Amino acid sequence: MIPINLIRQYKFCPRIVYYNLLTNIKPIYPRQVKLGLDYHTLQNEMIKARKFKKLKIEFNQILNEKYIENSELNICGTVDLAFLCEDEIIPVEFKDIESKPSYSHILQLVGYGITLEKKYKKPFKIAFIIHSNNMKFFKIQITEKHKNDFFNILKNINQIIKNDILPKSDANEAKCLQCEYLNYCDDRF
Ligand code: SF4
Protein backbone atom coordinates (compact mmCIF):
# COMPACT_ATOMS: atom_id res chain seq x y z
CA MET A 1 0.00 0.00 0.00
CA ILE A 2 1.03 3.61 -0.54
CA PRO A 3 1.83 5.40 2.74
CA ILE A 4 -0.22 8.61 2.92
CA ASN A 5 2.79 10.63 4.05
CA LEU A 6 4.26 10.09 0.58
CA ILE A 7 1.69 12.60 -0.70
CA ARG A 8 3.65 15.30 1.11
CA GLN A 9 6.95 13.80 -0.05
CA TYR A 10 5.73 13.78 -3.67
CA LYS A 11 5.05 17.52 -3.44
CA PHE A 12 8.61 18.00 -2.16
CA CYS A 13 10.10 15.85 -4.93
CA PRO A 14 8.58 12.94 -6.92
CA ARG A 15 11.89 11.09 -6.82
CA ILE A 16 11.51 10.53 -3.08
CA VAL A 17 8.43 8.46 -3.88
CA TYR A 18 10.46 6.41 -6.34
CA TYR A 19 13.33 5.80 -3.90
CA ASN A 20 10.91 4.99 -1.12
CA LEU A 21 8.61 2.59 -2.94
CA LEU A 22 10.79 1.08 -5.64
CA THR A 23 14.27 0.72 -4.13
CA ASN A 24 15.86 -0.73 -1.00
CA ILE A 25 17.91 2.40 -0.38
CA LYS A 26 18.06 3.30 3.29
CA PRO A 27 17.62 7.07 3.58
CA ILE A 28 19.99 9.12 5.73
CA TYR A 29 17.72 11.56 7.56
CA PRO A 30 18.93 15.07 8.39
CA ARG A 31 18.84 16.30 11.99
CA GLN A 32 15.59 18.29 11.58
CA VAL A 33 13.71 15.05 10.86
CA LYS A 34 14.90 13.64 14.20
CA LEU A 35 13.75 16.85 15.93
CA GLY A 36 10.36 16.50 14.24
CA LEU A 37 10.03 12.93 15.50
CA ASP A 38 10.92 14.04 19.03
CA TYR A 39 8.21 16.69 18.82
CA HIS A 40 5.68 14.03 17.77
CA THR A 41 6.61 11.75 20.68
CA LEU A 42 6.31 14.65 23.12
CA GLN A 43 2.90 15.66 21.73
CA ASN A 44 1.58 12.12 21.96
CA GLU A 45 2.65 11.90 25.60
CA MET A 46 1.02 15.24 26.44
CA ILE A 47 -2.14 14.43 24.54
CA LYS A 48 -3.49 12.15 27.24
CA ALA A 49 -3.94 15.12 29.59
CA ARG A 50 -5.68 17.40 27.08
CA LYS A 51 -9.32 18.28 26.62
CA PHE A 52 -9.01 20.29 23.39
CA LYS A 53 -11.44 23.00 24.52
CA LYS A 54 -9.56 25.58 22.41
CA LEU A 55 -10.63 23.81 19.21
CA LYS A 56 -14.31 24.48 20.02
CA ILE A 57 -15.64 21.22 18.65
CA GLU A 58 -18.02 18.63 20.08
CA PHE A 59 -16.73 15.08 19.81
CA ASN A 60 -17.66 11.65 21.10
CA GLN A 61 -14.32 9.90 20.83
CA ILE A 62 -10.65 10.57 20.18
CA LEU A 63 -8.57 8.24 18.05
CA ASN A 64 -4.90 8.56 18.99
CA GLU A 65 -2.13 7.44 16.60
CA LYS A 66 -4.61 5.36 14.69
CA TYR A 67 -3.48 3.16 11.81
CA ILE A 68 -5.95 3.34 8.93
CA GLU A 69 -6.04 1.96 5.41
CA ASN A 70 -8.26 1.78 2.37
CA SER A 71 -7.79 -1.19 0.07
CA GLU A 72 -9.77 0.36 -2.78
CA LEU A 73 -7.44 3.39 -2.94
CA ASN A 74 -4.45 1.29 -1.87
CA ILE A 75 -3.40 3.84 0.78
CA CYS A 76 -2.55 3.55 4.46
CA GLY A 77 -1.07 5.54 7.32
CA THR A 78 -1.18 6.48 10.96
CA VAL A 79 -3.05 9.68 11.74
CA ASP A 80 -1.78 11.51 14.83
CA LEU A 81 -5.27 12.14 16.13
CA ALA A 82 -8.87 12.15 14.93
CA PHE A 83 -12.08 13.35 16.53
CA LEU A 84 -15.11 11.19 15.95
CA CYS A 85 -18.06 13.58 16.12
CA GLU A 86 -21.77 13.00 15.76
CA ASP A 87 -21.89 14.05 12.14
CA GLU A 88 -18.29 14.34 10.96
CA ILE A 89 -14.76 13.09 11.43
CA ILE A 90 -11.86 15.49 11.97
CA PRO A 91 -8.21 14.48 11.44
CA VAL A 92 -5.38 16.25 13.26
CA GLU A 93 -1.64 16.30 12.69
CA PHE A 94 1.09 17.65 14.98
CA LYS A 95 3.69 19.62 13.07
CA ASP A 96 6.79 21.33 14.33
CA ILE A 97 6.11 24.54 12.36
CA GLU A 98 5.66 28.19 13.22
CA SER A 99 4.33 29.66 9.99
CA LYS A 100 1.23 28.58 8.07
CA PRO A 101 1.21 24.93 7.03
CA SER A 102 2.36 24.20 3.50
CA TYR A 103 -0.07 22.89 0.92
CA SER A 104 1.70 19.51 1.09
CA HIS A 105 1.01 19.30 4.84
CA ILE A 106 -2.65 19.98 4.08
CA LEU A 107 -2.82 17.35 1.33
CA GLN A 108 -1.35 14.75 3.67
CA LEU A 109 -4.17 15.52 6.12
CA VAL A 110 -6.65 15.26 3.26
CA GLY A 111 -5.38 11.72 2.67
CA TYR A 112 -6.06 10.79 6.29
CA GLY A 113 -9.45 12.51 6.17
CA ILE A 114 -10.55 10.67 3.03
CA THR A 115 -9.46 7.34 4.54
CA LEU A 116 -11.23 8.08 7.83
CA GLU A 117 -14.35 9.25 5.98
CA LYS A 118 -14.59 5.91 4.19
CA LYS A 119 -13.81 3.83 7.28
CA TYR A 120 -16.21 5.54 9.72
CA LYS A 121 -18.80 6.62 7.12
CA LYS A 122 -18.85 10.20 8.35
CA PRO A 123 -18.08 13.28 6.22
CA PHE A 124 -14.70 14.97 6.44
CA LYS A 125 -15.07 18.77 6.23
CA ILE A 126 -12.36 20.29 8.41
CA ALA A 127 -8.92 19.35 9.74
CA PHE A 128 -6.49 20.78 12.27
CA ILE A 129 -2.73 21.15 12.39
CA ILE A 130 -1.55 21.67 15.98
CA HIS A 131 1.86 23.25 16.17
CA SER A 132 3.07 24.10 19.64
CA ASN A 133 3.06 22.87 23.20
CA ASN A 134 0.44 25.54 23.93
CA MET A 135 -2.06 24.10 21.49
CA LYS A 136 -1.67 26.72 18.80
CA PHE A 137 -3.47 25.44 15.76
CA PHE A 138 -4.52 26.01 12.17
CA LYS A 139 -8.06 25.06 11.22
CA ILE A 140 -8.40 24.03 7.58
CA GLN A 141 -11.70 24.07 5.70
CA ILE A 142 -11.52 21.19 3.26
CA THR A 143 -12.64 21.94 -0.29
CA GLU A 144 -13.25 19.87 -3.41
CA LYS A 145 -10.01 21.30 -4.78
CA HIS A 146 -8.08 19.81 -1.86
CA LYS A 147 -9.61 16.41 -2.54
CA ASN A 148 -9.05 16.64 -6.32
CA ASP A 149 -5.42 17.64 -5.79
CA PHE A 150 -4.96 14.70 -3.44
CA PHE A 151 -6.37 12.27 -6.01
CA ASN A 152 -4.23 13.75 -8.78
CA ILE A 153 -1.08 13.21 -6.76
CA LEU A 154 -2.18 9.69 -5.90
CA LYS A 155 -2.64 9.05 -9.62
CA ASN A 156 0.87 10.38 -10.31
CA ILE A 157 2.34 8.16 -7.60
CA ASN A 158 0.63 5.13 -9.10
CA GLN A 159 2.11 6.11 -12.45
CA ILE A 160 5.61 6.24 -10.93
CA ILE A 161 5.08 2.73 -9.56
CA LYS A 162 3.84 1.50 -12.93
CA ASN A 163 6.70 3.08 -14.91
CA ASP A 164 9.41 2.01 -12.45
CA ILE A 165 11.72 4.72 -13.85
CA LEU A 166 13.41 7.47 -11.82
CA PRO A 167 11.11 10.45 -12.47
CA LYS A 168 12.29 13.91 -13.47
CA SER A 169 12.61 16.42 -10.68
CA ASP A 170 12.61 20.20 -10.58
CA ALA A 171 13.77 20.27 -6.96
CA ASN A 172 16.09 23.20 -6.34
CA GLU A 173 19.39 23.19 -4.51
CA ALA A 174 17.80 24.18 -1.19
CA LYS A 175 15.54 21.13 -1.32
CA CYS A 176 18.24 18.71 -2.42
CA LEU A 177 20.62 19.84 0.31
CA GLN A 178 18.13 18.81 2.98
CA CYS A 179 17.11 15.58 1.22
CA GLU A 180 17.82 12.14 2.63
CA TYR A 181 18.48 10.78 -0.89
CA LEU A 182 20.95 13.41 -2.11
CA ASN A 183 23.76 10.83 -2.43
CA TYR A 184 21.72 8.92 -5.01
CA CYS A 185 20.71 11.81 -7.28
CA ASP A 186 24.01 12.19 -9.09
CA ASP A 187 22.54 14.44 -11.79
CA ARG A 188 22.08 17.23 -9.23
CA PHE A 189 24.22 20.40 -9.56
S1 SF4 B 1 18.23 14.98 -3.91
FE1 SF4 B 1 16.86 16.47 -4.85
S2 SF4 B 1 16.18 15.52 -6.77
FE2 SF4 B 1 17.04 13.90 -5.47
S3 SF4 B 1 15.30 13.04 -4.39
FE3 SF4 B 1 16.17 14.61 -3.09
S4 SF4 B 1 15.07 16.49 -3.56
FE4 SF4 B 1 14.67 15.03 -5.20
PDB file of C-alpha atoms and ligand atoms in Angstrom:
ATOM      1  CA  MET A   1       0.000   0.000   0.000  1.00  0.00           C
ATOM      2  CA  ILE A   2       1.029   3.605  -0.545  1.00  0.00           C
ATOM      3  CA  PRO A   3       1.833   5.402   2.739  1.00  0.00           C
ATOM      4  CA  ILE A   4      -0.219   8.605   2.923  1.00  0.00           C
ATOM      5  CA  ASN A   5       2.793  10.635   4.055  1.00  0.00           C
ATOM      6  CA  LEU A   6       4.257  10.089   0.578  1.00  0.00           C
ATOM      7  CA  ILE A   7       1.690  12.598  -0.703  1.00  0.00           C
ATOM      8  CA  ARG A   8       3.653  15.302   1.108  1.00  0.00           C
ATOM      9  CA  GLN A   9       6.950  13.799  -0.054  1.00  0.00           C
ATOM     10  CA  TYR A  10       5.727  13.776  -3.667  1.00  0.00           C
ATOM     11  CA  LYS A  11       5.055  17.519  -3.439  1.00  0.00           C
ATOM     12  CA  PHE A  12       8.607  17.999  -2.155  1.00  0.00           C
ATOM     13  CA  CYS A  13      10.101  15.852  -4.928  1.00  0.00           C
ATOM     14  CA  PRO A  14       8.583  12.941  -6.916  1.00  0.00           C
ATOM     15  CA  ARG A  15      11.891  11.092  -6.824  1.00  0.00           C
ATOM     16  CA  ILE A  16      11.512  10.531  -3.082  1.00  0.00           C
ATOM     17  CA  VAL A  17       8.428   8.456  -3.881  1.00  0.00           C
ATOM     18  CA  TYR A  18      10.461   6.407  -6.340  1.00  0.00           C
ATOM     19  CA  TYR A  19      13.330   5.801  -3.903  1.00  0.00           C
ATOM     20  CA  ASN A  20      10.905   4.993  -1.117  1.00  0.00           C
ATOM     21  CA  LEU A  21       8.613   2.587  -2.939  1.00  0.00           C
ATOM     22  CA  LEU A  22      10.790   1.077  -5.638  1.00  0.00           C
ATOM     23  CA  THR A  23      14.266   0.715  -4.132  1.00  0.00           C
ATOM     24  CA  ASN A  24      15.858  -0.728  -1.002  1.00  0.00           C
ATOM     25  CA  ILE A  25      17.906   2.400  -0.376  1.00  0.00           C
ATOM     26  CA  LYS A  26      18.061   3.295   3.286  1.00  0.00           C
ATOM     27  CA  PRO A  27      17.617   7.073   3.578  1.00  0.00           C
ATOM     28  CA  ILE A  28      19.987   9.125   5.730  1.00  0.00           C
ATOM     29  CA  TYR A  29      17.724  11.560   7.563  1.00  0.00           C
ATOM     30  CA  PRO A  30      18.927  15.069   8.387  1.00  0.00           C
ATOM     31  CA  ARG A  31      18.840  16.299  11.988  1.00  0.00           C
ATOM     32  CA  GLN A  32      15.595  18.295  11.585  1.00  0.00           C
ATOM     33  CA  VAL A  33      13.711  15.051  10.861  1.00  0.00           C
ATOM     34  CA  LYS A  34      14.901  13.640  14.203  1.00  0.00           C
ATOM     35  CA  LEU A  35      13.747  16.850  15.933  1.00  0.00           C
ATOM     36  CA  GLY A  36      10.356  16.504  14.240  1.00  0.00           C
ATOM     37  CA  LEU A  37      10.026  12.925  15.496  1.00  0.00           C
ATOM     38  CA  ASP A  38      10.923  14.036  19.033  1.00  0.00           C
ATOM     39  CA  TYR A  39       8.208  16.691  18.816  1.00  0.00           C
ATOM     40  CA  HIS A  40       5.685  14.025  17.767  1.00  0.00           C
ATOM     41  CA  THR A  41       6.613  11.754  20.679  1.00  0.00           C
ATOM     42  CA  LEU A  42       6.311  14.648  23.120  1.00  0.00           C
ATOM     43  CA  GLN A  43       2.903  15.660  21.733  1.00  0.00           C
ATOM     44  CA  ASN A  44       1.583  12.117  21.958  1.00  0.00           C
ATOM     45  CA  GLU A  45       2.646  11.903  25.599  1.00  0.00           C
ATOM     46  CA  MET A  46       1.020  15.238  26.443  1.00  0.00           C
ATOM     47  CA  ILE A  47      -2.140  14.431  24.536  1.00  0.00           C
ATOM     48  CA  LYS A  48      -3.493  12.153  27.244  1.00  0.00           C
ATOM     49  CA  ALA A  49      -3.940  15.123  29.590  1.00  0.00           C
ATOM     50  CA  ARG A  50      -5.682  17.404  27.085  1.00  0.00           C
ATOM     51  CA  LYS A  51      -9.323  18.280  26.617  1.00  0.00           C
ATOM     52  CA  PHE A  52      -9.015  20.287  23.386  1.00  0.00           C
ATOM     53  CA  LYS A  53     -11.444  23.005  24.517  1.00  0.00           C
ATOM     54  CA  LYS A  54      -9.565  25.575  22.409  1.00  0.00           C
ATOM     55  CA  LEU A  55     -10.628  23.814  19.213  1.00  0.00           C
ATOM     56  CA  LYS A  56     -14.310  24.478  20.023  1.00  0.00           C
ATOM     57  CA  ILE A  57     -15.640  21.219  18.648  1.00  0.00           C
ATOM     58  CA  GLU A  58     -18.016  18.625  20.081  1.00  0.00           C
ATOM     59  CA  PHE A  59     -16.734  15.080  19.815  1.00  0.00           C
ATOM     60  CA  ASN A  60     -17.661  11.646  21.100  1.00  0.00           C
ATOM     61  CA  GLN A  61     -14.324   9.896  20.829  1.00  0.00           C
ATOM     62  CA  ILE A  62     -10.645  10.574  20.178  1.00  0.00           C
ATOM     63  CA  LEU A  63      -8.566   8.236  18.054  1.00  0.00           C
ATOM     64  CA  ASN A  64      -4.901   8.562  18.988  1.00  0.00           C
ATOM     65  CA  GLU A  65      -2.126   7.444  16.605  1.00  0.00           C
ATOM     66  CA  LYS A  66      -4.615   5.358  14.690  1.00  0.00           C
ATOM     67  CA  TYR A  67      -3.476   3.163  11.814  1.00  0.00           C
ATOM     68  CA  ILE A  68      -5.952   3.336   8.929  1.00  0.00           C
ATOM     69  CA  GLU A  69      -6.045   1.959   5.411  1.00  0.00           C
ATOM     70  CA  ASN A  70      -8.264   1.777   2.372  1.00  0.00           C
ATOM     71  CA  SER A  71      -7.794  -1.186   0.073  1.00  0.00           C
ATOM     72  CA  GLU A  72      -9.775   0.363  -2.776  1.00  0.00           C
ATOM     73  CA  LEU A  73      -7.444   3.394  -2.943  1.00  0.00           C
ATOM     74  CA  ASN A  74      -4.453   1.290  -1.870  1.00  0.00           C
ATOM     75  CA  ILE A  75      -3.402   3.844   0.781  1.00  0.00           C
ATOM     76  CA  CYS A  76      -2.546   3.549   4.464  1.00  0.00           C
ATOM     77  CA  GLY A  77      -1.073   5.540   7.315  1.00  0.00           C
ATOM     78  CA  THR A  78      -1.183   6.485  10.962  1.00  0.00           C
ATOM     79  CA  VAL A  79      -3.051   9.676  11.744  1.00  0.00           C
ATOM     80  CA  ASP A  80      -1.784  11.508  14.827  1.00  0.00           C
ATOM     81  CA  LEU A  81      -5.268  12.138  16.127  1.00  0.00           C
ATOM     82  CA  ALA A  82      -8.870  12.149  14.925  1.00  0.00           C
ATOM     83  CA  PHE A  83     -12.079  13.353  16.531  1.00  0.00           C
ATOM     84  CA  LEU A  84     -15.114  11.189  15.948  1.00  0.00           C
ATOM     85  CA  CYS A  85     -18.062  13.582  16.125  1.00  0.00           C
ATOM     86  CA  GLU A  86     -21.773  12.998  15.756  1.00  0.00           C
ATOM     87  CA  ASP A  87     -21.892  14.048  12.137  1.00  0.00           C
ATOM     88  CA  GLU A  88     -18.292  14.344  10.955  1.00  0.00           C
ATOM     89  CA  ILE A  89     -14.762  13.085  11.425  1.00  0.00           C
ATOM     90  CA  ILE A  90     -11.857  15.490  11.969  1.00  0.00           C
ATOM     91  CA  PRO A  91      -8.214  14.476  11.436  1.00  0.00           C
ATOM     92  CA  VAL A  92      -5.378  16.250  13.256  1.00  0.00           C
ATOM     93  CA  GLU A  93      -1.645  16.303  12.689  1.00  0.00           C
ATOM     94  CA  PHE A  94       1.086  17.653  14.982  1.00  0.00           C
ATOM     95  CA  LYS A  95       3.686  19.620  13.069  1.00  0.00           C
ATOM     96  CA  ASP A  96       6.789  21.329  14.326  1.00  0.00           C
ATOM     97  CA  ILE A  97       6.112  24.537  12.359  1.00  0.00           C
ATOM     98  CA  GLU A  98       5.662  28.192  13.222  1.00  0.00           C
ATOM     99  CA  SER A  99       4.334  29.664   9.994  1.00  0.00           C
ATOM    100  CA  LYS A 100       1.235  28.583   8.068  1.00  0.00           C
ATOM    101  CA  PRO A 101       1.206  24.928   7.025  1.00  0.00           C
ATOM    102  CA  SER A 102       2.357  24.198   3.501  1.00  0.00           C
ATOM    103  CA  TYR A 103      -0.068  22.887   0.922  1.00  0.00           C
ATOM    104  CA  SER A 104       1.701  19.511   1.092  1.00  0.00           C
ATOM    105  CA  HIS A 105       1.007  19.296   4.843  1.00  0.00           C
ATOM    106  CA  ILE A 106      -2.646  19.978   4.082  1.00  0.00           C
ATOM    107  CA  LEU A 107      -2.815  17.348   1.331  1.00  0.00           C
ATOM    108  CA  GLN A 108      -1.354  14.746   3.674  1.00  0.00           C
ATOM    109  CA  LEU A 109      -4.175  15.520   6.116  1.00  0.00           C
ATOM    110  CA  VAL A 110      -6.653  15.263   3.257  1.00  0.00           C
ATOM    111  CA  GLY A 111      -5.376  11.720   2.670  1.00  0.00           C
ATOM    112  CA  TYR A 112      -6.057  10.791   6.286  1.00  0.00           C
ATOM    113  CA  GLY A 113      -9.445  12.514   6.166  1.00  0.00           C
ATOM    114  CA  ILE A 114     -10.546  10.667   3.034  1.00  0.00           C
ATOM    115  CA  THR A 115      -9.463   7.339   4.540  1.00  0.00           C
ATOM    116  CA  LEU A 116     -11.235   8.077   7.833  1.00  0.00           C
ATOM    117  CA  GLU A 117     -14.347   9.247   5.984  1.00  0.00           C
ATOM    118  CA  LYS A 118     -14.588   5.910   4.194  1.00  0.00           C
ATOM    119  CA  LYS A 119     -13.805   3.833   7.283  1.00  0.00           C
ATOM    120  CA  TYR A 120     -16.214   5.543   9.716  1.00  0.00           C
ATOM    121  CA  LYS A 121     -18.796   6.623   7.119  1.00  0.00           C
ATOM    122  CA  LYS A 122     -18.855  10.204   8.346  1.00  0.00           C
ATOM    123  CA  PRO A 123     -18.076  13.282   6.223  1.00  0.00           C
ATOM    124  CA  PHE A 124     -14.702  14.972   6.439  1.00  0.00           C
ATOM    125  CA  LYS A 125     -15.072  18.771   6.229  1.00  0.00           C
ATOM    126  CA  ILE A 126     -12.358  20.289   8.415  1.00  0.00           C
ATOM    127  CA  ALA A 127      -8.923  19.349   9.737  1.00  0.00           C
ATOM    128  CA  PHE A 128      -6.487  20.775  12.270  1.00  0.00           C
ATOM    129  CA  ILE A 129      -2.732  21.149  12.392  1.00  0.00           C
ATOM    130  CA  ILE A 130      -1.553  21.671  15.977  1.00  0.00           C
ATOM    131  CA  HIS A 131       1.858  23.247  16.171  1.00  0.00           C
ATOM    132  CA  SER A 132       3.071  24.101  19.635  1.00  0.00           C
ATOM    133  CA  ASN A 133       3.061  22.869  23.202  1.00  0.00           C
ATOM    134  CA  ASN A 134       0.438  25.542  23.930  1.00  0.00           C
ATOM    135  CA  MET A 135      -2.058  24.099  21.492  1.00  0.00           C
ATOM    136  CA  LYS A 136      -1.669  26.716  18.802  1.00  0.00           C
ATOM    137  CA  PHE A 137      -3.470  25.444  15.760  1.00  0.00           C
ATOM    138  CA  PHE A 138      -4.524  26.008  12.166  1.00  0.00           C
ATOM    139  CA  LYS A 139      -8.057  25.063  11.218  1.00  0.00           C
ATOM    140  CA  ILE A 140      -8.396  24.031   7.579  1.00  0.00           C
ATOM    141  CA  GLN A 141     -11.703  24.070   5.704  1.00  0.00           C
ATOM    142  CA  ILE A 142     -11.520  21.190   3.259  1.00  0.00           C
ATOM    143  CA  THR A 143     -12.639  21.943  -0.286  1.00  0.00           C
ATOM    144  CA  GLU A 144     -13.250  19.871  -3.409  1.00  0.00           C
ATOM    145  CA  LYS A 145     -10.007  21.300  -4.780  1.00  0.00           C
ATOM    146  CA  HIS A 146      -8.077  19.807  -1.858  1.00  0.00           C
ATOM    147  CA  LYS A 147      -9.609  16.410  -2.543  1.00  0.00           C
ATOM    148  CA  ASN A 148      -9.054  16.636  -6.318  1.00  0.00           C
ATOM    149  CA  ASP A 149      -5.420  17.636  -5.791  1.00  0.00           C
ATOM    150  CA  PHE A 150      -4.960  14.696  -3.439  1.00  0.00           C
ATOM    151  CA  PHE A 151      -6.367  12.265  -6.014  1.00  0.00           C
ATOM    152  CA  ASN A 152      -4.235  13.752  -8.784  1.00  0.00           C
ATOM    153  CA  ILE A 153      -1.083  13.209  -6.759  1.00  0.00           C
ATOM    154  CA  LEU A 154      -2.184   9.689  -5.905  1.00  0.00           C
ATOM    155  CA  LYS A 155      -2.644   9.049  -9.620  1.00  0.00           C
ATOM    156  CA  ASN A 156       0.869  10.379 -10.307  1.00  0.00           C
ATOM    157  CA  ILE A 157       2.341   8.157  -7.595  1.00  0.00           C
ATOM    158  CA  ASN A 158       0.627   5.126  -9.104  1.00  0.00           C
ATOM    159  CA  GLN A 159       2.111   6.113 -12.450  1.00  0.00           C
ATOM    160  CA  ILE A 160       5.614   6.243 -10.931  1.00  0.00           C
ATOM    161  CA  ILE A 161       5.077   2.731  -9.557  1.00  0.00           C
ATOM    162  CA  LYS A 162       3.839   1.498 -12.925  1.00  0.00           C
ATOM    163  CA  ASN A 163       6.695   3.083 -14.908  1.00  0.00           C
ATOM    164  CA  ASP A 164       9.406   2.007 -12.453  1.00  0.00           C
ATOM    165  CA  ILE A 165      11.715   4.718 -13.849  1.00  0.00           C
ATOM    166  CA  LEU A 166      13.406   7.469 -11.818  1.00  0.00           C
ATOM    167  CA  PRO A 167      11.110  10.451 -12.465  1.00  0.00           C
ATOM    168  CA  LYS A 168      12.290  13.909 -13.472  1.00  0.00           C
ATOM    169  CA  SER A 169      12.614  16.423 -10.682  1.00  0.00           C
ATOM    170  CA  ASP A 170      12.610  20.204 -10.579  1.00  0.00           C
ATOM    171  CA  ALA A 171      13.766  20.275  -6.957  1.00  0.00           C
ATOM    172  CA  ASN A 172      16.092  23.195  -6.338  1.00  0.00           C
ATOM    173  CA  GLU A 173      19.394  23.186  -4.506  1.00  0.00           C
ATOM    174  CA  ALA A 174      17.798  24.181  -1.193  1.00  0.00           C
ATOM    175  CA  LYS A 175      15.543  21.134  -1.319  1.00  0.00           C
ATOM    176  CA  CYS A 176      18.239  18.708  -2.417  1.00  0.00           C
ATOM    177  CA  LEU A 177      20.625  19.837   0.305  1.00  0.00           C
ATOM    178  CA  GLN A 178      18.130  18.810   2.981  1.00  0.00           C
ATOM    179  CA  CYS A 179      17.107  15.585   1.220  1.00  0.00           C
ATOM    180  CA  GLU A 180      17.815  12.140   2.629  1.00  0.00           C
ATOM    181  CA  TYR A 181      18.483  10.784  -0.885  1.00  0.00           C
ATOM    182  CA  LEU A 182      20.951  13.406  -2.107  1.00  0.00           C
ATOM    183  CA  ASN A 183      23.759  10.826  -2.429  1.00  0.00           C
ATOM    184  CA  TYR A 184      21.721   8.916  -5.011  1.00  0.00           C
ATOM    185  CA  CYS A 185      20.714  11.808  -7.278  1.00  0.00           C
ATOM    186  CA  ASP A 186      24.007  12.187  -9.093  1.00  0.00           C
ATOM    187  CA  ASP A 187      22.538  14.437 -11.786  1.00  0.00           C
ATOM    188  CA  ARG A 188      22.085  17.230  -9.231  1.00  0.00           C
ATOM    189  CA  PHE A 189      24.219  20.405  -9.557  1.00  0.00           C
TER     190      PHE A 189
HETATM  191  S1  SF4 B   1      18.229  14.978  -3.905  1.00  0.00           S
HETATM  192 FE1  SF4 B   1      16.861  16.472  -4.855  1.00  0.00          FE
HETATM  193  S2  SF4 B   1      16.181  15.518  -6.770  1.00  0.00           S
HETATM  194 FE2  SF4 B   1      17.037  13.897  -5.474  1.00  0.00          FE
HETATM  195  S3  SF4 B   1      15.301  13.044  -4.386  1.00  0.00           S
HETATM  196 FE3  SF4 B   1      16.174  14.607  -3.085  1.00  0.00          FE
HETATM  197  S4  SF4 B   1      15.069  16.491  -3.557  1.00  0.00           S
HETATM  198 FE4  SF4 B   1      14.666  15.033  -5.200  1.00  0.00          FE
END
